[in-house]
Short mmCIF file of C-alpha atoms in Angstrom, two decimals:
data_model
loop_
_atom_site.label_atom_id
_atom_site.label_comp_id
_atom_site.label_asym_id
_atom_site.label_seq_id
_atom_site.Cartn_x
_atom_site.Cartn_y
_atom_site.Cartn_z
CA UNK X 1 -22.15 -25.46 -0.81
CA UNK X 2 -20.57 -22.02 -0.84
CA UNK X 3 -22.03 -18.54 -0.60
CA UNK X 4 -20.88 -15.00 -1.22
CA UNK X 5 -22.55 -12.22 0.75
CA UNK X 6 -21.85 -8.77 -0.66
CA UNK X 7 -23.15 -5.39 0.52
CA UNK X 8 -24.99 -3.19 -1.96
CA UNK X 9 -23.01 0.03 -2.62
CA UNK X 10 -21.35 -0.46 0.75
CA UNK X 11 -19.86 2.99 1.32
CA UNK X 12 -23.03 4.78 0.24
CA UNK X 13 -25.20 2.40 2.27
CA UNK X 14 -23.08 3.03 5.38
CA UNK X 15 -23.73 6.75 5.05
CA UNK X 16 -27.48 6.12 5.26
CA UNK X 17 -27.41 3.89 8.36
CA UNK X 18 -27.32 6.67 10.98
CA UNK X 19 -28.84 9.46 8.88
CA UNK X 20 -32.51 8.72 8.11
CA UNK X 21 -32.85 12.10 6.36
CA UNK X 22 -30.86 10.87 3.34
CA UNK X 23 -32.20 7.32 3.07
CA UNK X 24 -34.59 8.31 0.28
CA UNK X 25 -32.09 10.51 -1.55
CA UNK X 26 -29.29 9.61 -4.00
CA UNK X 27 -25.90 9.45 -2.26
CA UNK X 28 -22.37 9.38 -3.68
CA UNK X 29 -19.09 8.91 -1.81
CA UNK X 30 -15.81 10.48 -2.92
CA UNK X 31 -12.29 9.06 -2.90
CA UNK X 32 -9.30 10.45 -0.98
CA UNK X 33 -9.05 14.24 -1.07
CA UNK X 34 -12.58 14.32 -2.52
CA UNK X 35 -11.16 13.51 -5.94
CA UNK X 36 -13.46 11.05 -7.71
CA UNK X 37 -16.75 9.25 -7.11
CA UNK X 38 -16.06 5.79 -5.67
CA UNK X 39 -19.55 4.69 -4.57
CA UNK X 40 -23.05 5.40 -5.86
CA UNK X 41 -26.22 4.17 -4.18
CA UNK X 42 -28.91 2.48 -6.33
CA UNK X 43 -30.95 5.69 -6.50
CA UNK X 44 -27.87 7.47 -7.83
CA UNK X 45 -27.28 4.76 -10.43
CA UNK X 46 -30.82 5.31 -11.74
CA UNK X 47 -29.79 8.91 -12.42
CA UNK X 48 -26.87 7.66 -14.49
CA UNK X 49 -24.13 8.89 -12.13
CA UNK X 50 -20.88 7.19 -13.22
CA UNK X 51 -18.29 5.80 -10.82
CA UNK X 52 -14.69 7.06 -10.87
CA UNK X 53 -15.70 10.32 -12.50
CA UNK X 54 -13.78 13.36 -11.14
CA UNK X 55 -16.01 15.21 -8.74
CA UNK X 56 -15.36 18.67 -10.19
CA UNK X 57 -16.53 17.49 -13.62
CA UNK X 58 -19.90 16.21 -12.42
CA UNK X 59 -20.52 18.69 -9.60
CA UNK X 60 -23.20 20.72 -11.49
CA UNK X 61 -25.11 17.54 -12.38
CA UNK X 62 -25.09 16.37 -8.76
CA UNK X 63 -26.32 19.76 -7.52
CA UNK X 64 -29.11 19.77 -10.13
CA UNK X 65 -30.46 16.44 -8.88
CA UNK X 66 -30.02 17.24 -5.18
CA UNK X 67 -27.51 14.42 -4.68
CA UNK X 68 -25.96 13.99 -1.23
CA UNK X 69 -22.15 14.21 -1.31
CA UNK X 70 -20.03 12.44 1.29
CA UNK X 71 -16.27 12.14 1.80
CA UNK X 72 -14.91 8.67 2.55
CA UNK X 73 -15.42 7.94 6.26
CA UNK X 74 -13.16 4.92 6.65
CA UNK X 75 -13.57 4.70 10.42
CA UNK X 76 -17.34 4.33 10.06
CA UNK X 77 -17.09 1.85 7.19
CA UNK X 78 -14.60 -0.38 9.02
CA UNK X 79 -16.77 -0.53 12.14
CA UNK X 80 -19.97 -1.31 10.23
CA UNK X 81 -18.10 -3.90 8.17
CA UNK X 82 -17.00 -5.72 11.32
CA UNK X 83 -20.56 -5.75 12.63
CA UNK X 84 -21.88 -7.03 9.30
CA UNK X 85 -19.28 -9.82 9.12
CA UNK X 86 -20.09 -10.93 12.67
CA UNK X 87 -23.76 -11.30 11.73
CA UNK X 88 -22.97 -13.17 8.51
CA UNK X 89 -20.55 -15.51 10.30
CA UNK X 90 -23.35 -16.93 12.45
CA UNK X 91 -24.92 -18.59 9.39
CA UNK X 92 -22.03 -20.90 8.41
CA UNK X 93 -19.26 -23.03 9.87
CA UNK X 94 -16.42 -21.50 7.82
CA UNK X 95 -16.17 -17.81 6.89
CA UNK X 96 -13.58 -16.00 4.78
CA UNK X 97 -13.75 -12.20 4.77
CA UNK X 98 -12.73 -11.39 1.20
CA UNK X 99 -12.93 -7.59 1.41
CA UNK X 100 -14.49 -4.85 3.52
CA UNK X 101 -17.93 -5.60 2.04
CA UNK X 102 -17.66 -9.21 0.81
CA UNK X 103 -17.55 -12.48 2.69
CA UNK X 104 -17.39 -16.06 1.43
CA UNK X 105 -19.21 -18.72 3.45
CA UNK X 106 -18.73 -22.46 3.37
CA UNK X 107 -21.35 -24.92 4.58
CA UNK X 108 -20.03 -28.31 5.63
CA UNK X 109 -22.45 -29.40 8.37
CA UNK X 110 -25.34 -27.42 6.90
CA UNK X 111 -25.70 -29.24 3.57
CA UNK X 112 -27.94 -31.94 5.06
CA UNK X 113 -29.84 -29.52 7.29
CA UNK X 114 -30.86 -26.74 4.90
CA UNK X 115 -33.59 -27.78 2.48
CA UNK X 116 -34.30 -24.37 0.96
CA UNK X 117 -31.19 -22.34 0.13
CA UNK X 118 -33.29 -19.57 -1.34
CA UNK X 119 -35.10 -19.04 1.95
CA UNK X 120 -31.82 -19.34 3.86
CA UNK X 121 -30.40 -16.52 1.75
CA UNK X 122 -33.36 -14.31 2.64
CA UNK X 123 -32.83 -15.19 6.31
CA UNK X 124 -29.24 -13.91 6.03
CA UNK X 125 -30.35 -10.71 4.30
CA UNK X 126 -33.06 -10.09 6.89
CA UNK X 127 -30.67 -10.60 9.83
CA UNK X 128 -28.03 -8.26 8.36
CA UNK X 129 -30.66 -5.60 7.65
CA UNK X 130 -32.25 -5.83 11.09
CA UNK X 131 -28.94 -5.64 12.98
CA UNK X 132 -26.89 -3.27 10.80
CA UNK X 133 -29.35 -1.62 8.37
CA UNK X 134 -27.12 -2.62 5.46
CA UNK X 135 -28.62 -4.19 2.30
CA UNK X 136 -26.78 -7.27 1.01
CA UNK X 137 -27.01 -9.71 -1.87
CA UNK X 138 -26.53 -13.45 -1.31
CA UNK X 139 -25.36 -15.94 -3.93
CA UNK X 140 -25.07 -19.71 -3.39
CA UNK X 141 -23.01 -22.02 -5.57
CA UNK X 142 -21.30 -25.39 -5.49
CA UNK X 143 -17.92 -23.63 -5.96
CA UNK X 144 -16.62 -20.21 -4.86
CA UNK X 145 -16.70 -18.96 -8.48
CA UNK X 146 -20.30 -20.09 -8.94
CA UNK X 147 -21.18 -18.43 -5.62
CA UNK X 148 -19.63 -15.22 -6.97
CA UNK X 149 -21.66 -15.60 -10.19
CA UNK X 150 -24.83 -16.22 -8.19
CA UNK X 151 -24.15 -13.10 -6.15
CA UNK X 152 -23.82 -11.13 -9.39
CA UNK X 153 -27.21 -12.46 -10.46
CA UNK X 154 -28.76 -11.71 -7.06
CA UNK X 155 -27.72 -8.06 -7.22
CA UNK X 156 -27.72 -7.18 -10.91
CA UNK X 157 -29.99 -9.53 -12.87
CA UNK X 158 -33.78 -9.11 -12.82
CA UNK X 159 -36.00 -11.63 -11.08
CA UNK X 160 -33.72 -12.76 -8.24
CA UNK X 161 -34.68 -10.27 -5.53
CA UNK X 162 -31.33 -10.29 -3.75
CA UNK X 163 -30.80 -14.08 -3.58
CA UNK X 164 -29.67 -16.53 -6.26
CA UNK X 165 -28.81 -20.22 -6.03
CA UNK X 166 -26.66 -22.13 -8.55
CA UNK X 167 -26.75 -25.76 -7.49
CA UNK X 168 -27.69 -27.74 -10.61
CA UNK X 169 -27.19 -27.75 -14.38
CA UNK X 170 -30.36 -25.77 -15.12
CA UNK X 171 -29.64 -22.93 -12.68
CA UNK X 172 -26.00 -22.84 -13.78
CA UNK X 173 -26.94 -22.35 -17.42
CA UNK X 174 -29.62 -19.80 -16.58
CA UNK X 175 -27.23 -17.56 -14.64
CA UNK X 176 -24.07 -17.97 -16.71
CA UNK X 177 -25.82 -17.35 -20.03
CA UNK X 178 -26.92 -13.94 -18.76
CA UNK X 179 -23.41 -12.88 -17.70
CA UNK X 180 -20.71 -11.47 -19.94
CA UNK X 181 -17.35 -13.21 -19.76
CA UNK X 182 -15.83 -10.24 -17.92
CA UNK X 183 -18.48 -10.63 -15.21
CA UNK X 184 -16.76 -13.86 -14.20
CA UNK X 185 -14.55 -13.64 -11.13
CA UNK X 186 -10.91 -13.35 -12.27
CA UNK X 187 -11.61 -12.41 -15.90
CA UNK X 188 -10.49 -8.82 -16.44
CA UNK X 189 -11.15 -6.56 -19.39
CA UNK X 190 -7.85 -7.31 -21.13
CA UNK X 191 -8.33 -11.07 -20.86
CA UNK X 192 -11.98 -10.63 -21.82
CA UNK X 193 -11.00 -9.01 -25.13
CA UNK X 194 -8.76 -11.96 -25.96
CA UNK X 195 -11.59 -14.36 -25.17
CA UNK X 196 -14.03 -12.31 -27.27
CA UNK X 197 -11.74 -12.74 -30.28
CA UNK X 198 -12.27 -16.50 -29.91
CA UNK X 199 -16.04 -16.03 -29.81
CA UNK X 200 -16.26 -16.47 -26.02
CA UNK X 201 -18.54 -13.62 -25.00
CA UNK X 202 -20.60 -15.01 -22.13
CA UNK X 203 -19.82 -16.87 -18.93
CA UNK X 204 -21.69 -19.85 -20.36
CA UNK X 205 -19.40 -19.84 -23.42
CA UNK X 206 -16.39 -19.94 -21.11
CA UNK X 207 -17.87 -22.79 -19.07
CA UNK X 208 -18.19 -24.89 -22.25
CA UNK X 209 -14.50 -24.60 -23.16
CA UNK X 210 -11.92 -27.32 -22.65
CA UNK X 211 -10.01 -26.61 -19.42
CA UNK X 212 -6.76 -27.95 -20.88
CA UNK X 213 -7.14 -25.82 -24.01
CA UNK X 214 -7.73 -22.72 -21.87
CA UNK X 215 -4.61 -23.53 -19.87
CA UNK X 216 -2.43 -23.89 -22.98
CA UNK X 217 -3.80 -20.68 -24.56
CA UNK X 218 -3.99 -18.55 -21.43
CA UNK X 219 -2.99 -19.76 -17.96
CA UNK X 220 -3.67 -22.23 -15.20
CA UNK X 221 -5.92 -19.62 -13.55
CA UNK X 222 -8.27 -19.65 -16.54
CA UNK X 223 -8.25 -23.45 -16.46
CA UNK X 224 -9.30 -23.37 -12.80
CA UNK X 225 -12.01 -20.82 -13.58
CA UNK X 226 -13.48 -23.09 -16.27
CA UNK X 227 -13.45 -26.05 -13.88
CA UNK X 228 -15.08 -23.95 -11.16
CA UNK X 229 -17.82 -22.85 -13.56
CA UNK X 230 -18.52 -26.54 -14.12
CA UNK X 231 -18.83 -27.33 -10.42
CA UNK X 232 -15.28 -28.58 -9.74
CA UNK X 233 -13.81 -26.86 -6.69
CA UNK X 234 -10.29 -25.56 -7.39
CA UNK X 235 -10.10 -22.46 -5.17
CA UNK X 236 -9.62 -22.75 -1.44
CA UNK X 237 -8.89 -20.12 1.15
CA UNK X 238 -6.57 -20.60 4.07
CA UNK X 239 -8.01 -21.12 7.51
CA UNK X 240 -5.78 -18.29 8.74
CA UNK X 241 -4.89 -15.28 6.62
CA UNK X 242 -1.23 -15.11 5.67
CA UNK X 243 0.62 -12.03 6.94
CA UNK X 244 1.39 -9.36 4.37
CA UNK X 245 4.81 -9.48 2.77
CA UNK X 246 5.02 -5.68 2.56
CA UNK X 247 3.25 -2.91 4.45
CA UNK X 248 2.85 0.61 3.08
CA UNK X 249 1.26 3.81 4.28
CA UNK X 250 1.07 6.52 1.63
CA UNK X 251 -1.35 9.25 0.64
CA UNK X 252 -1.54 12.44 -1.38
CA UNK X 253 -1.81 15.70 0.56
CA UNK X 254 -4.95 17.77 0.95
CA UNK X 255 -2.79 20.78 0.03
CA UNK X 256 0.70 20.99 -1.47
CA UNK X 257 3.43 21.38 1.14
CA UNK X 258 7.03 22.58 0.82
CA UNK X 259 8.24 23.11 4.39
CA UNK X 260 10.58 20.63 6.05
CA UNK X 261 8.56 20.40 9.26
CA UNK X 262 5.31 19.64 7.44
CA UNK X 263 6.82 16.90 5.30
CA UNK X 264 8.60 15.35 8.26
CA UNK X 265 5.44 15.20 10.40
CA UNK X 266 3.64 13.54 7.51
CA UNK X 267 6.37 10.92 7.06
CA UNK X 268 6.59 10.17 10.79
CA UNK X 269 2.80 9.77 10.90
CA UNK X 270 2.98 7.27 8.05
CA UNK X 271 5.78 5.50 9.92
CA UNK X 272 3.56 5.25 13.01
CA UNK X 273 0.83 3.63 10.89
CA UNK X 274 3.32 1.12 9.48
CA UNK X 275 4.56 0.31 12.99
CA UNK X 276 1.02 -0.32 14.22
CA UNK X 277 0.30 -2.66 11.30
CA UNK X 278 3.57 -4.51 11.86
CA UNK X 279 2.72 -5.24 15.48
CA UNK X 280 -0.81 -6.26 14.57
CA UNK X 281 0.42 -9.09 12.32
CA UNK X 282 3.43 -9.91 14.57
CA UNK X 283 6.03 -8.80 12.05
CA UNK X 284 9.16 -6.64 12.18
CA UNK X 285 10.72 -4.53 9.47
CA UNK X 286 14.30 -5.03 8.28
CA UNK X 287 14.30 -2.57 5.35
CA UNK X 288 12.23 0.62 5.33
CA UNK X 289 11.43 2.73 2.26
CA UNK X 290 10.86 6.46 2.74
CA UNK X 291 9.68 8.46 -0.27
CA UNK X 292 8.19 11.81 -1.31
CA UNK X 293 7.20 13.25 -4.67
CA UNK X 294 5.62 16.17 -6.43
CA UNK X 295 2.77 15.67 -8.89
CA UNK X 296 3.73 13.84 -12.11
CA UNK X 297 1.86 16.62 -13.93
CA UNK X 298 4.29 19.26 -12.64
CA UNK X 299 6.85 20.66 -15.05
CA UNK X 300 9.80 19.66 -12.87
CA UNK X 301 8.62 16.32 -11.52
CA UNK X 302 10.46 15.28 -8.36
CA UNK X 303 10.40 11.77 -6.90
CA UNK X 304 12.86 10.57 -4.27
CA UNK X 305 12.97 7.26 -2.41
CA UNK X 306 15.53 6.15 0.19
CA UNK X 307 15.96 2.70 1.73
CA UNK X 308 16.97 2.47 5.38
CA UNK X 309 18.22 -0.89 6.65
CA UNK X 310 17.95 -1.74 10.34
CA UNK X 311 20.74 -3.71 11.98
CA UNK X 312 18.05 -5.71 13.76
CA UNK X 313 14.46 -5.86 12.50
CA UNK X 314 12.06 -3.83 14.63
CA UNK X 315 8.39 -3.04 15.13
CA UNK X 316 9.08 -0.14 17.49
CA UNK X 317 7.51 3.10 16.30
CA UNK X 318 10.29 5.11 17.95
CA UNK X 319 12.97 3.31 15.93
CA UNK X 320 10.98 3.77 12.73
CA UNK X 321 10.63 7.50 13.44
CA UNK X 322 14.38 7.75 14.08
CA UNK X 323 15.07 6.00 10.78
CA UNK X 324 12.87 8.51 8.95
CA UNK X 325 14.73 11.38 10.61
CA UNK X 326 18.07 9.84 9.59
CA UNK X 327 17.21 9.82 5.86
CA UNK X 328 14.92 12.84 5.73
CA UNK X 329 17.48 15.31 4.38
CA UNK X 330 18.14 12.96 1.46
CA UNK X 331 14.44 12.84 0.63
CA UNK X 332 13.58 16.51 1.03
CA UNK X 333 14.44 19.11 -1.61
CA UNK X 334 13.84 22.82 -1.23
CA UNK X 335 11.56 24.53 -3.72
CA UNK X 336 9.50 21.39 -4.37
CA UNK X 337 5.74 21.49 -3.81
CA UNK X 338 5.24 17.97 -2.51
CA UNK X 339 2.06 16.19 -3.60
CA UNK X 340 2.43 12.86 -1.79
CA UNK X 341 4.74 10.92 0.50
CA UNK X 342 4.82 7.59 2.25
CA UNK X 343 6.66 4.92 4.20
CA UNK X 344 6.89 1.25 3.32
CA UNK X 345 8.15 -1.82 5.18
CA UNK X 346 9.56 -3.82 2.27
CA UNK X 347 11.42 -6.63 4.06
CA UNK X 348 9.63 -8.24 6.97
CA UNK X 349 10.52 -10.86 9.56
CA UNK X 350 8.32 -12.86 11.88
CA UNK X 351 8.65 -11.43 15.40
CA UNK X 352 8.73 -14.96 16.84
CA UNK X 353 11.70 -16.07 14.72
CA UNK X 354 13.98 -13.06 14.63
CA UNK X 355 17.60 -13.10 13.50
CA UNK X 356 19.74 -11.39 16.16
CA UNK X 357 23.06 -9.60 15.69
CA UNK X 358 26.06 -10.67 17.80
CA UNK X 359 27.58 -7.17 17.77
CA UNK X 360 24.33 -5.16 18.01
CA UNK X 361 22.32 -6.15 21.08
CA UNK X 362 18.57 -5.93 20.78
CA UNK X 363 17.28 -3.71 23.57
CA UNK X 364 13.70 -3.53 22.35
CA UNK X 365 11.25 -3.70 25.24
CA UNK X 366 7.81 -4.69 23.90
CA UNK X 367 6.13 -3.31 27.03
CA UNK X 368 6.24 0.28 25.78
CA UNK X 369 4.62 -0.48 22.41
CA UNK X 370 2.10 -2.76 24.12
CA UNK X 371 1.04 0.15 26.34
CA UNK X 372 1.10 2.56 23.36
CA UNK X 373 -1.20 0.33 21.29
CA UNK X 374 -3.43 -0.42 24.25
CA UNK X 375 -4.19 3.25 24.87
CA UNK X 376 -4.84 3.93 21.18
CA UNK X 377 -7.02 0.84 20.79
CA UNK X 378 -9.12 1.85 23.75
CA UNK X 379 -9.46 5.57 23.16
CA UNK X 380 -8.94 5.85 19.38
CA UNK X 381 -5.97 6.07 17.03
CA UNK X 382 -3.57 8.95 17.69
CA UNK X 383 -4.88 9.48 21.21
CA UNK X 384 -1.24 8.87 22.11
CA UNK X 385 1.28 9.79 19.43
CA UNK X 386 4.87 10.85 18.93
CA UNK X 387 5.72 14.52 19.34
CA UNK X 388 7.33 14.37 15.87
CA UNK X 389 3.90 13.69 14.34
CA UNK X 390 2.86 17.22 15.28
CA UNK X 391 -0.60 18.69 15.06
CA UNK X 392 -0.37 20.41 11.67
CA UNK X 393 -3.47 19.59 9.65
CA UNK X 394 -2.39 21.06 6.30
CA UNK X 395 -0.97 17.80 4.97
CA UNK X 396 -3.91 15.67 6.08
CA UNK X 397 -6.40 14.31 3.57
CA UNK X 398 -9.07 16.77 2.42
CA UNK X 399 -12.54 15.56 3.44
CA UNK X 400 -14.91 18.51 3.16
CA UNK X 401 -18.06 16.37 3.17
CA UNK X 402 -17.13 14.03 6.01
CA UNK X 403 -20.02 12.57 7.98
CA UNK X 404 -19.77 12.04 11.77
CA UNK X 405 -18.02 8.95 13.12
CA UNK X 406 -21.19 7.67 14.74
CA UNK X 407 -19.67 4.47 16.13
CA UNK X 408 -16.12 5.47 17.07
CA UNK X 409 -16.21 8.97 18.61
CA UNK X 410 -18.12 9.93 21.75
CA UNK X 411 -19.01 13.36 20.42
CA UNK X 412 -20.60 11.81 17.29
CA UNK X 413 -22.85 9.26 19.00
CA UNK X 414 -26.40 9.78 17.63
CA UNK X 415 -28.76 11.57 20.00
CA UNK X 416 -32.45 10.70 20.07
CA UNK X 417 -34.97 13.18 21.44
CA UNK X 418 -38.16 11.58 22.74
#
């Protein structure tokens, strides 16, 4: 048996955890630079607030209904996600964290112990709520895809009350017949339109197709989806996550910038983020991409990207910063109002199996970066940083409605007066 545990409107729910004053009010969370709505709590959905709508377009409607606005507080969300996953992981013998708010569970030793999966799902929901104050939906299925479908039913179909179980033919038909084909995991809108042309409009219609015919008309992925909908396990996750093949750090600016110092501090800061991520997954970068651009809506659109190749792959933030400095003058152009920039590690090597250069000795001492990361892990990111990162805030992301970092900053720890 498999399960998918998914938080309800995760970002918006996180905002309510440490702020009881907004728990009974509609809450929306905005994307980077407070651009669009990316999360809407259930109370907000009842008002008809759409996701991914530009904030400035719906601002009067939100004010009229006294909706709480929050900027994305990624530090808070990551910390609460970790706590939620730790609670969920106690209820299975194999857990796969699929995203910041979703986790697949596999039950190998539990199948002969648990007699009532419905009650077990409510036990999971109760434990997560008691320990994190986050509402979740739980779906059980005999395959990962059926678990995903059951989770959809638990959260969005009436009568399930947060938990759904798909473990026999009757429950499978009941759930799948109420789902559109695009509600199925892996079936996007474009593929859904092609299936609709063939008269396949529901998940149940898709489950009744010939797997081989779906493979010949579409792809092997659709064939696997059909098999999964019929209880045949085709999708497996690795015991250990594979390291990323590329690592990028990029973001649009809170305000346009055109000065060399401002753009350089932004690029070096992105380079520091890339270096930290490289060391975390025990990788080193061989080729580094450095890029900056104006807005594509500008009359004279500017977009420049330069590739820097290291003689020996590195994960040292100092070397990455030096590489950015070396190519900076080829990226920067005077008179351009830059809208975004970024740094990307596009060719990675495993730090344990590194190719050396006979004529370029590797003098990297991991002790410095180990100390650097240790201080920042203990006291918070950017507690220790390069001088080239500067302290200019103009290029940083605009977050005018940012809530306190209740779990990661001493000054924001909630205070209770008794």
